[in-house]
GROMACS .gro file of C-alpha atoms in nm:
model
  409
    1MET     CA    1   1.435   0.362   2.564
    2SER     CA    2   1.603   0.081   2.515
    3TYR     CA    3   1.570  -0.267   2.328
    4GLY     CA    4   1.428  -0.582   2.490
    5THR     CA    5   1.442  -0.924   2.397
    6ALA     CA    6   1.199  -1.048   2.137
    7GLY     CA    7   0.849  -1.091   2.295
    8SER     CA    8   0.940  -0.810   2.588
    9LEU     CA    9   0.661  -0.558   2.585
   10ARG     CA   10   0.934  -0.333   2.805
   11SER     CA   11   1.099  -0.222   2.485
   12VAL     CA   12   0.812   0.000   2.421
   13THR     CA   13   0.544   0.111   2.676
   14LEU     CA   14   0.265   0.318   2.645
   15ASP     CA   15   0.440   0.570   2.832
   16ASP     CA   16   0.678   0.606   2.540
   17VAL     CA   17   0.390   0.644   2.312
   18ARG     CA   18   0.241   0.916   2.508
   19GLY     CA   19   0.599   1.074   2.491
   20ALA     CA   20   0.613   1.074   2.145
   21GLN     CA   21   0.286   1.205   2.082
   22LYS     CA   22   0.379   1.542   2.293
   23MET     CA   23   0.715   1.526   2.090
   24LEU     CA   24   0.538   1.547   1.764
   25SER     CA   25   0.261   1.803   1.867
   26GLY     CA   26   0.292   2.078   1.611
   27VAL     CA   27   0.478   1.860   1.349
   28ALA     CA   28   0.271   1.553   1.257
   29ARG     CA   29  -0.089   1.625   1.188
   30ALA     CA   30  -0.364   1.426   1.385
   31THR     CA   31  -0.507   1.287   1.047
   32ALA     CA   32  -0.859   1.283   0.976
   33MET     CA   33  -1.135   0.985   1.062
   34GLU     CA   34  -1.371   0.951   0.768
   35GLY     CA   35  -1.656   0.719   0.768
   36SER     CA   36  -1.768   0.506   0.468
   37ARG     CA   37  -2.087   0.409   0.428
   38HIS     CA   38  -2.029   0.185   0.132
   39LEU     CA   39  -1.778  -0.027   0.296
   40SER     CA   40  -1.979  -0.022   0.619
   41GLN     CA   41  -2.258  -0.207   0.368
   42LEU     CA   42  -2.021  -0.462   0.235
   43VAL     CA   43  -1.851  -0.556   0.592
   44GLY     CA   44  -2.172  -0.511   0.773
   45THR     CA   45  -2.057  -0.276   1.063
   46PRO     CA   46  -1.947   0.032   1.083
   47VAL     CA   47  -1.621   0.115   0.883
   48HIS     CA   48  -1.391   0.436   0.975
   49LEU     CA   49  -1.099   0.523   0.738
   50LYS     CA   50  -0.794   0.677   0.947
   51CYS     CA   51  -0.657   0.882   0.675
   52GLU     CA   52  -0.282   0.860   0.710
   53ASN     CA   53  -0.237   0.909   0.329
   54LEU     CA   54  -0.316   1.256   0.426
   55GLN     CA   55  -0.047   1.295   0.672
   56ARG     CA   56   0.262   1.552   0.579
   57THR     CA   57   0.497   1.347   0.319
   58GLY     CA   58   0.214   1.140   0.254
   59SER     CA   59   0.222   0.874   0.506
   60PHE     CA   60   0.254   0.783   0.884
   61LYS     CA   61   0.643   0.728   0.866
   62LEU     CA   62   0.727   1.118   0.970
   63ARG     CA   63   0.607   1.034   1.314
   64GLY     CA   64   0.856   0.755   1.377
   65ALA     CA   65   1.148   0.935   1.192
   66TYR     CA   66   1.084   1.239   1.377
   67VAL     CA   67   1.092   1.099   1.710
   68ARG     CA   68   1.382   0.883   1.637
   69ILE     CA   69   1.601   1.161   1.525
   70ALA     CA   70   1.489   1.404   1.818
   71GLY     CA   71   1.581   1.173   2.052
   72LEU     CA   72   1.972   1.121   1.916
   73LEU     CA   73   2.260   1.282   2.124
   74PRO     CA   74   2.384   1.647   2.015
   75GLU     CA   75   2.718   1.438   1.878
   76GLU     CA   76   2.513   1.202   1.712
   77ARG     CA   77   2.259   1.478   1.552
   78ALA     CA   78   2.600   1.679   1.440
   79ALA     CA   79   2.745   1.317   1.255
   80GLY     CA   80   2.411   1.322   1.051
   81VAL     CA   81   2.147   1.043   0.978
   82VAL     CA   82   2.128   0.764   0.688
   83ALA     CA   83   1.869   0.552   0.585
   84ALA     CA   84   1.758   0.339   0.303
   85SER     CA   85   1.411   0.362   0.133
   86ALA     CA   86   1.189   0.290  -0.192
   87GLY     CA   87   1.000   0.608  -0.072
   88ASN     CA   88   0.787   0.656   0.254
   89HIS     CA   89   1.053   0.609   0.490
   90ALA     CA   90   1.268   0.836   0.281
   91GLN     CA   91   1.060   1.111   0.288
   92GLY     CA   92   0.959   1.105   0.673
   93VAL     CA   93   1.365   1.105   0.734
   94ALA     CA   94   1.424   1.380   0.544
   95LEU     CA   95   1.146   1.622   0.640
   96ALA     CA   96   1.238   1.519   1.002
   97SER     CA   97   1.575   1.574   0.927
   98SER     CA   98   1.519   1.920   0.788
   99LEU     CA   99   1.308   2.039   1.083
  100LEU     CA  100   1.554   1.914   1.326
  101GLY     CA  101   1.828   2.078   1.138
  102VAL     CA  102   2.026   1.734   1.098
  103HIS     CA  103   2.174   1.665   0.773
  104ALA     CA  104   2.018   1.331   0.586
  105THR     CA  105   2.156   1.106   0.316
  106VAL     CA  106   1.901   0.866   0.187
  107PHE     CA  107   2.002   0.634  -0.026
  108MET     CA  108   1.718   0.503  -0.281
  109PRO     CA  109   1.690   0.203  -0.536
  110ARG     CA  110   1.757   0.308  -0.904
  111GLY     CA  111   1.458   0.195  -0.998
  112ALA     CA  112   1.269   0.427  -0.727
  113PRO     CA  113   0.977   0.671  -0.895
  114LEU     CA  114   1.098   1.000  -1.002
  115PRO     CA  115   0.819   1.177  -0.780
  116LYS     CA  116   0.946   1.005  -0.455
  117ILE     CA  117   1.314   1.078  -0.553
  118SER     CA  118   1.222   1.444  -0.624
  119ALA     CA  119   1.010   1.483  -0.324
  120THR     CA  120   1.278   1.347  -0.095
  121ARG     CA  121   1.551   1.553  -0.251
  122GLU     CA  122   1.276   1.860  -0.200
  123TYR     CA  123   1.250   1.778   0.176
  124GLY     CA  124   1.595   1.822   0.212
  125ALA     CA  125   1.776   1.498   0.195
  126GLU     CA  126   2.082   1.427  -0.008
  127VAL     CA  127   1.995   1.157  -0.237
  128ARG     CA  128   2.235   0.879  -0.316
  129LEU     CA  129   2.072   0.621  -0.618
  130HIS     CA  130   2.232   0.274  -0.546
  131GLY     CA  131   2.148  -0.096  -0.618
  132GLN     CA  132   1.804  -0.216  -0.802
  133VAL     CA  133   1.633  -0.356  -0.497
  134VAL     CA  134   1.606  -0.214  -0.166
  135ASP     CA  135   1.805  -0.489  -0.004
  136GLU     CA  136   2.104  -0.377  -0.174
  137THR     CA  137   2.034  -0.033  -0.106
  138LEU     CA  138   1.998  -0.097   0.261
  139ALA     CA  139   2.364  -0.251   0.289
  140ALA     CA  140   2.478   0.056   0.085
  141ALA     CA  141   2.351   0.266   0.349
  142GLU     CA  142   2.443   0.061   0.626
  143GLU     CA  143   2.783   0.084   0.473
  144TYR     CA  144   2.805   0.449   0.450
  145ALA     CA  145   2.694   0.479   0.807
  146ALA     CA  146   2.995   0.243   0.935
  147GLU     CA  147   3.250   0.480   0.689
  148THR     CA  148   3.108   0.806   0.835
  149GLY     CA  149   2.972   0.774   1.174
  150ALA     CA  150   2.628   0.880   1.062
  151VAL     CA  151   2.333   0.703   1.234
  152PHE     CA  152   2.131   0.477   1.076
  153ILE     CA  153   1.765   0.544   1.078
  154HIS     CA  154   1.585   0.183   1.046
  155PRO     CA  155   1.253   0.205   0.886
  156PHE     CA  156   1.038  -0.034   1.127
  157ASP     CA  157   1.336  -0.179   1.382
  158HIS     CA  158   1.360   0.039   1.671
  159PRO     CA  159   1.182   0.116   1.989
  160ASP     CA  160   1.183   0.521   1.908
  161ILE     CA  161   1.030   0.449   1.585
  162ILE     CA  162   0.764   0.213   1.669
  163ALA     CA  163   0.675   0.467   1.971
  164GLY     CA  164   0.630   0.715   1.708
  165GLN     CA  165   0.414   0.528   1.473
  166GLY     CA  166   0.205   0.398   1.812
  167THR     CA  167   0.065   0.790   1.787
  168VAL     CA  168  -0.166   0.652   1.553
  169GLY     CA  169  -0.343   0.431   1.813
  170LEU     CA  170  -0.401   0.702   2.070
  171GLU     CA  171  -0.548   0.929   1.816
  172ILE     CA  172  -0.804   0.646   1.692
  173LEU     CA  173  -0.902   0.579   2.029
  174GLU     CA  174  -0.947   0.967   2.071
  175GLN     CA  175  -1.152   0.980   1.762
  176CYS     CA  176  -1.349   0.626   1.766
  177PRO     CA  177  -1.379   0.572   2.126
  178GLU     CA  178  -1.580   0.259   2.045
  179VAL     CA  179  -1.392   0.117   1.789
  180GLY     CA  180  -1.422  -0.298   1.815
  181THR     CA  181  -1.132  -0.360   1.566
  182ILE     CA  182  -0.847  -0.180   1.401
  183VAL     CA  183  -0.699  -0.287   1.048
  184VAL     CA  184  -0.353  -0.196   0.966
  185GLY     CA  185  -0.084  -0.309   0.661
  186MET     CA  186   0.213  -0.482   0.793
  187GLY     CA  187   0.561  -0.492   0.611
  188GLY     CA  188   0.856  -0.483   0.912
  189GLY     CA  189   0.561  -0.406   1.159
  190GLY     CA  190   0.644  -0.086   1.302
  191LEU     CA  191   0.292   0.068   1.244
  192ALA     CA  192   0.114  -0.234   1.368
  193ALA     CA  193   0.343  -0.283   1.665
  194GLY     CA  194   0.319   0.094   1.786
  195ILE     CA  195  -0.057   0.085   1.734
  196ALA     CA  196  -0.085  -0.231   1.969
  197VAL     CA  197   0.132  -0.104   2.226
  198ALA     CA  198  -0.113   0.179   2.288
  199VAL     CA  199  -0.435   0.048   2.237
  200LYS     CA  200  -0.399  -0.277   2.420
  201ALA     CA  201  -0.270  -0.082   2.692
  202LEU     CA  202  -0.581   0.109   2.676
  203ARG     CA  203  -0.832  -0.126   2.560
  204PRO     CA  204  -0.724  -0.456   2.566
  205ASP     CA  205  -1.057  -0.587   2.401
  206VAL     CA  206  -0.989  -0.415   2.061
  207ARG     CA  207  -0.903  -0.666   1.811
  208ILE     CA  208  -0.576  -0.575   1.624
  209VAL     CA  209  -0.566  -0.728   1.281
  210GLY     CA  210  -0.242  -0.684   1.074
  211VAL     CA  211  -0.252  -0.736   0.681
  212GLN     CA  212   0.024  -0.853   0.466
  213ALA     CA  213  -0.006  -0.906   0.089
  214GLU     CA  214   0.050  -1.253  -0.026
  215GLY     CA  215   0.352  -1.233  -0.227
  216ALA     CA  216   0.530  -1.046   0.070
  217ALA     CA  217   0.409  -1.211   0.412
  218CYS     CA  218   0.679  -1.249   0.617
  219TYR     CA  219   0.481  -1.269   0.927
  220PRO     CA  220   0.278  -1.579   0.904
  221PRO     CA  221   0.570  -1.804   0.880
  222SER     CA  222   0.811  -1.592   1.163
  223LEU     CA  223   0.482  -1.639   1.374
  224ALA     CA  224   0.485  -2.014   1.316
  225ALA     CA  225   0.830  -2.046   1.380
  226GLY     CA  226   0.842  -1.824   1.702
  227ARG     CA  227   1.122  -1.608   1.520
  228PRO     CA  228   1.177  -1.362   1.262
  229VAL     CA  229   1.222  -1.554   0.939
  230SER     CA  230   1.288  -1.438   0.570
  231VAL     CA  231   1.077  -1.468   0.243
  232GLU     CA  232   1.300  -1.498  -0.024
  233HIS     CA  233   1.215  -1.299  -0.321
  234PRO     CA  234   0.902  -1.117  -0.182
  235ALA     CA  235   0.696  -0.977  -0.496
  236THR     CA  236   0.422  -0.745  -0.485
  237MET     CA  237   0.294  -0.422  -0.599
  238ALA     CA  238   0.259  -0.250  -0.275
  239ASP     CA  239   0.618  -0.138  -0.223
  240GLY     CA  240   0.515  -0.005   0.119
  241ILE     CA  241   0.492  -0.328   0.270
  242LYS     CA  242   0.749  -0.550   0.037
  243VAL     CA  243   0.963  -0.658   0.372
  244GLY     CA  244   1.120  -0.974   0.335
  245ARG     CA  245   1.189  -1.047   0.727
  246PRO     CA  246   1.003  -0.901   1.006
  247GLY     CA  247   1.222  -0.654   1.254
  248LEU     CA  248   1.288  -0.798   1.580
  249VAL     CA  249   1.163  -0.553   1.804
  250PRO     CA  250   0.807  -0.535   1.638
  251PHE     CA  251   0.776  -0.891   1.595
  252GLY     CA  252   0.811  -0.930   1.982
  253ILE     CA  253   0.521  -0.682   1.997
  254VAL     CA  254   0.331  -0.814   1.692
  255ASP     CA  255   0.359  -1.194   1.861
  256GLU     CA  256   0.205  -1.058   2.180
  257LEU     CA  257  -0.019  -0.850   2.095
  258VAL     CA  258  -0.155  -0.861   1.733
  259ASP     CA  259  -0.469  -1.045   1.746
  260GLU     CA  260  -0.426  -1.173   1.366
  261VAL     CA  261  -0.254  -1.131   1.072
  262ARG     CA  262  -0.432  -1.184   0.735
  263THR     CA  263  -0.267  -1.183   0.367
  264VAL     CA  264  -0.438  -1.018   0.043
  265SER     CA  265  -0.373  -1.109  -0.315
  266GLU     CA  266  -0.271  -0.870  -0.605
  267ASP     CA  267  -0.655  -0.860  -0.751
  268GLN     CA  268  -0.779  -0.744  -0.403
  269LEU     CA  269  -0.539  -0.480  -0.306
  270SER     CA  270  -0.628  -0.342  -0.694
  271ALA     CA  271  -0.999  -0.367  -0.624
  272ALA     CA  272  -0.920  -0.170  -0.260
  273LEU     CA  273  -0.721   0.117  -0.416
  274LEU     CA  274  -0.990   0.169  -0.656
  275LEU     CA  275  -1.283   0.168  -0.415
  276CYS     CA  276  -1.082   0.396  -0.234
  277LEU     CA  277  -1.053   0.641  -0.521
  278GLU     CA  278  -1.433   0.617  -0.650
  279ARG     CA  279  -1.623   0.596  -0.323
  280ALA     CA  280  -1.400   0.733  -0.063
  281LYS     CA  281  -1.220   0.996  -0.284
  282LEU     CA  282  -0.891   0.896  -0.133
  283VAL     CA  283  -0.577   0.834  -0.309
  284VAL     CA  284  -0.389   0.556  -0.140
  285GLU     CA  285  -0.129   0.348  -0.247
  286PRO     CA  286  -0.165  -0.023  -0.255
  287ALA     CA  287   0.022  -0.053   0.094
  288GLY     CA  288  -0.231   0.172   0.230
  289ALA     CA  289  -0.537   0.018   0.099
  290SER     CA  290  -0.443  -0.330   0.228
  291PRO     CA  291  -0.676  -0.281   0.531
  292VAL     CA  292  -0.970  -0.220   0.287
  293ALA     CA  293  -0.869  -0.530   0.055
  294ALA     CA  294  -0.895  -0.741   0.397
  295LEU     CA  295  -1.236  -0.600   0.467
  296LEU     CA  296  -1.354  -0.666   0.134
  297GLY     CA  297  -1.217  -1.025   0.159
  298GLY     CA  298  -1.351  -1.083   0.498
  299ALA     CA  299  -1.698  -0.952   0.557
  300GLY     CA  300  -1.869  -1.061   0.867
  301ALA     CA  301  -1.522  -1.151   1.028
  302PHE     CA  302  -1.440  -0.825   1.207
  303PRO     CA  303  -1.613  -0.692   1.525
  304GLY     CA  304  -1.715  -0.355   1.464
  305PRO     CA  305  -1.670  -0.053   1.447
  306VAL     CA  306  -1.378  -0.109   1.232
  307VAL     CA  307  -1.104   0.130   1.207
  308ALA     CA  308  -0.905   0.083   0.850
  309VAL     CA  309  -0.569   0.248   0.870
  310LEU     CA  310  -0.488   0.418   0.530
  311SER     CA  311  -0.115   0.422   0.587
  312GLY     CA  312   0.033   0.645   0.289
  313GLY     CA  313  -0.105   0.799  -0.042
  314ASN     CA  314   0.225   0.812  -0.205
  315VAL     CA  315   0.143   0.643  -0.520
  316ASP     CA  316   0.362   0.672  -0.872
  317PRO     CA  317   0.101   0.794  -1.136
  318VAL     CA  318   0.229   0.548  -1.386
  319LEU     CA  319   0.174   0.267  -1.140
  320LEU     CA  320  -0.162   0.428  -1.052
  321GLN     CA  321  -0.268   0.391  -1.397
  322ARG     CA  322  -0.192   0.016  -1.424
  323VAL     CA  323  -0.325  -0.065  -1.101
  324LEU     CA  324  -0.681   0.101  -1.148
  325ARG     CA  325  -0.678  -0.080  -1.476
  326HIS     CA  326  -0.600  -0.428  -1.301
  327GLY     CA  327  -0.871  -0.320  -1.029
  328MET     CA  328  -1.153  -0.252  -1.281
  329ALA     CA  329  -1.011  -0.608  -1.463
  330ALA     CA  330  -1.052  -0.764  -1.135
  331GLN     CA  331  -1.413  -0.655  -1.120
  332GLY     CA  332  -1.506  -0.725  -1.446
  333ARG     CA  333  -1.505  -0.376  -1.572
  334TYR     CA  334  -1.302  -0.449  -1.875
  335LEU     CA  335  -1.327  -0.710  -2.134
  336ALA     CA  336  -1.097  -0.821  -2.426
  337VAL     CA  337  -1.231  -1.000  -2.713
  338ARG     CA  338  -1.129  -1.144  -3.010
  339LEU     CA  339  -1.334  -1.244  -3.328
  340ARG     CA  340  -1.317  -1.260  -3.702
  341LEU     CA  341  -1.531  -1.116  -3.978
  342THR     CA  342  -1.530  -1.100  -4.339
  343ASP     CA  343  -1.288  -0.822  -4.447
  344ARG     CA  344  -1.513  -0.581  -4.650
  345PRO     CA  345  -1.591  -0.200  -4.627
  346GLY     CA  346  -1.827  -0.131  -4.331
  347ALA     CA  347  -1.790  -0.442  -4.156
  348LEU     CA  348  -1.609  -0.267  -3.826
  349ALA     CA  349  -1.831  -0.008  -3.842
  350THR     CA  350  -2.102  -0.298  -3.798
  351LEU     CA  351  -1.954  -0.471  -3.535
  352LEU     CA  352  -1.922  -0.151  -3.355
  353GLY     CA  353  -2.277  -0.095  -3.402
  354VAL     CA  354  -2.362  -0.360  -3.213
  355LEU     CA  355  -2.126  -0.269  -2.899
  356SER     CA  356  -2.308   0.070  -2.913
  357THR     CA  357  -2.663  -0.084  -2.883
  358VAL     CA  358  -2.529  -0.244  -2.559
  359ASP     CA  359  -2.386   0.052  -2.406
  360ALA     CA  360  -2.011  -0.104  -2.449
  361ASN     CA  361  -1.743   0.156  -2.475
  362VAL     CA  362  -1.468   0.076  -2.691
  363LEU     CA  363  -1.118   0.153  -2.548
  364ASP     CA  364  -0.872   0.026  -2.803
  365VAL     CA  365  -0.932  -0.123  -3.128
  366SER     CA  366  -0.692  -0.375  -3.311
  367HIS     CA  367  -0.751  -0.483  -3.690
  368VAL     CA  368  -0.513  -0.745  -3.820
  369ARG     CA  369  -0.575  -0.827  -4.198
  370THR     CA  370  -0.219  -0.997  -4.291
  371ASP     CA  371  -0.191  -1.318  -4.027
  372PRO     CA  372  -0.111  -1.615  -4.225
  373ARG     CA  373  -0.401  -1.784  -4.011
  374LEU     CA  374  -0.627  -1.555  -4.166
  375GLY     CA  375  -0.834  -1.680  -4.489
  376LEU     CA  376  -0.866  -1.493  -4.789
  377THR     CA  377  -1.169  -1.297  -4.688
  378GLU     CA  378  -1.095  -1.266  -4.309
  379ALA     CA  379  -0.968  -1.012  -4.050
  380GLU     CA  380  -0.948  -1.049  -3.727
  381VAL     CA  381  -1.037  -0.756  -3.456
  382GLU     CA  382  -0.936  -0.755  -3.104
  383LEU     CA  383  -1.149  -0.512  -2.905
  384HIS     CA  384  -1.048  -0.371  -2.568
  385LEU     CA  385  -1.417  -0.270  -2.392
  386GLU     CA  386  -1.494  -0.086  -2.066
  387THR     CA  387  -1.834  -0.235  -1.930
  388LYS     CA  388  -2.017  -0.224  -1.622
  389GLY     CA  389  -1.931  -0.526  -1.434
  390PRO     CA  390  -1.952  -0.923  -1.499
  391THR     CA  391  -2.325  -0.910  -1.586
  392HIS     CA  392  -2.264  -0.659  -1.835
  393CYS     CA  393  -2.007  -0.847  -1.974
  394ALA     CA  394  -2.227  -1.138  -2.020
  395GLU     CA  395  -2.477  -0.931  -2.204
  396VAL     CA  396  -2.205  -0.803  -2.447
  397GLY     CA  397  -2.079  -1.149  -2.527
  398HIS     CA  398  -2.440  -1.248  -2.610
  399ALA     CA  399  -2.520  -0.945  -2.823
  400LEU     CA  400  -2.208  -1.056  -3.016
  401ARG     CA  401  -2.307  -1.428  -3.046
  402GLU     CA  402  -2.686  -1.289  -3.179
  403ALA     CA  403  -2.541  -1.107  -3.412
  404GLY     CA  404  -2.363  -1.392  -3.570
  405TYR     CA  405  -2.011  -1.338  -3.465
  406THR     CA  406  -1.803  -1.594  -3.311
  407VAL     CA  407  -1.572  -1.479  -3.024
  408ILE     CA  408  -1.285  -1.671  -3.027
  409GLY     CA  409  -1.061  -1.532  -2.725
   0.00000   0.00000   0.00000
């Protein structure tokens, strides 16, 4: 397998993907395909979830990493491999290397979540923490490769990586032969490119839709320019697709075969992650939830049946807690209110009694008596409430006003 020019489909072929599938037999799981009645009702067509969050190491990355490392020459294997990643690629390279008996060194940012660092070590890799952002980590890994002769394993910009990821597409066609649209998250583009190669060769009528986070959407300007261009300072909670520049090899394939690239907001990502957890009972990281976010934002826009690829589930528990709260707030299920009341015994209990009559769950109370803005007999209370949605929020506000309280924020 060899590199082609940007836009050349010969860089990765259906035969390459089929060869990768044989290579991955007994290594990568053929992950489950789960139907979602709730999403189907929202989107207006049958929706299925391809659960790569249940793959070994918690994401699709094992597929490409194993194919790439397995294809190395004996002398290359002897030199070891090196990678740079904040999480999923690191774990994929670590496990693949361990299975193949190859020494792996993985550079990770100093701020990488502890569970991802620990998992990468447990899979057998030597972990080196360097830099605060992935670009710095990537530079360190490339410098290490140049100094030691270790083979650098790129997360998306290599035909073997793309062929491995393309096996997800073959499984989708086996599990849902009638599929009309496949929606997949995109960072550098390796997964979307691989799926597109496999699916379009066998079912050219299937629509492939890539999804990027608004704050890290490098593909729309690149496709408009006809070449990979960089997005300065990409920013999104979805670190799995937080990439500032497309890979040259996947860009050529995406340009030819992916029908559309959509972007989603942070609020949509939060809501999608919450939906996956509540309705599908699946733990999915923000990048893995990006296809669901696109479906929520584009009901009726996807010919069905639709398959949404949940690309990973490696979410840091601290981030998960923040994202879930953000998602609930975006859905109107959190309400923060600030009001003043007379500072007398029982005043706070009376206020909480009003809230109990409308079934609002109080999460936090801040009671201030000493602010210079307050009158001599006043106190200010800030409440954080869990509600049942926007309609319930309105009911809470109405109940407070009816009881004589003035909400000031």
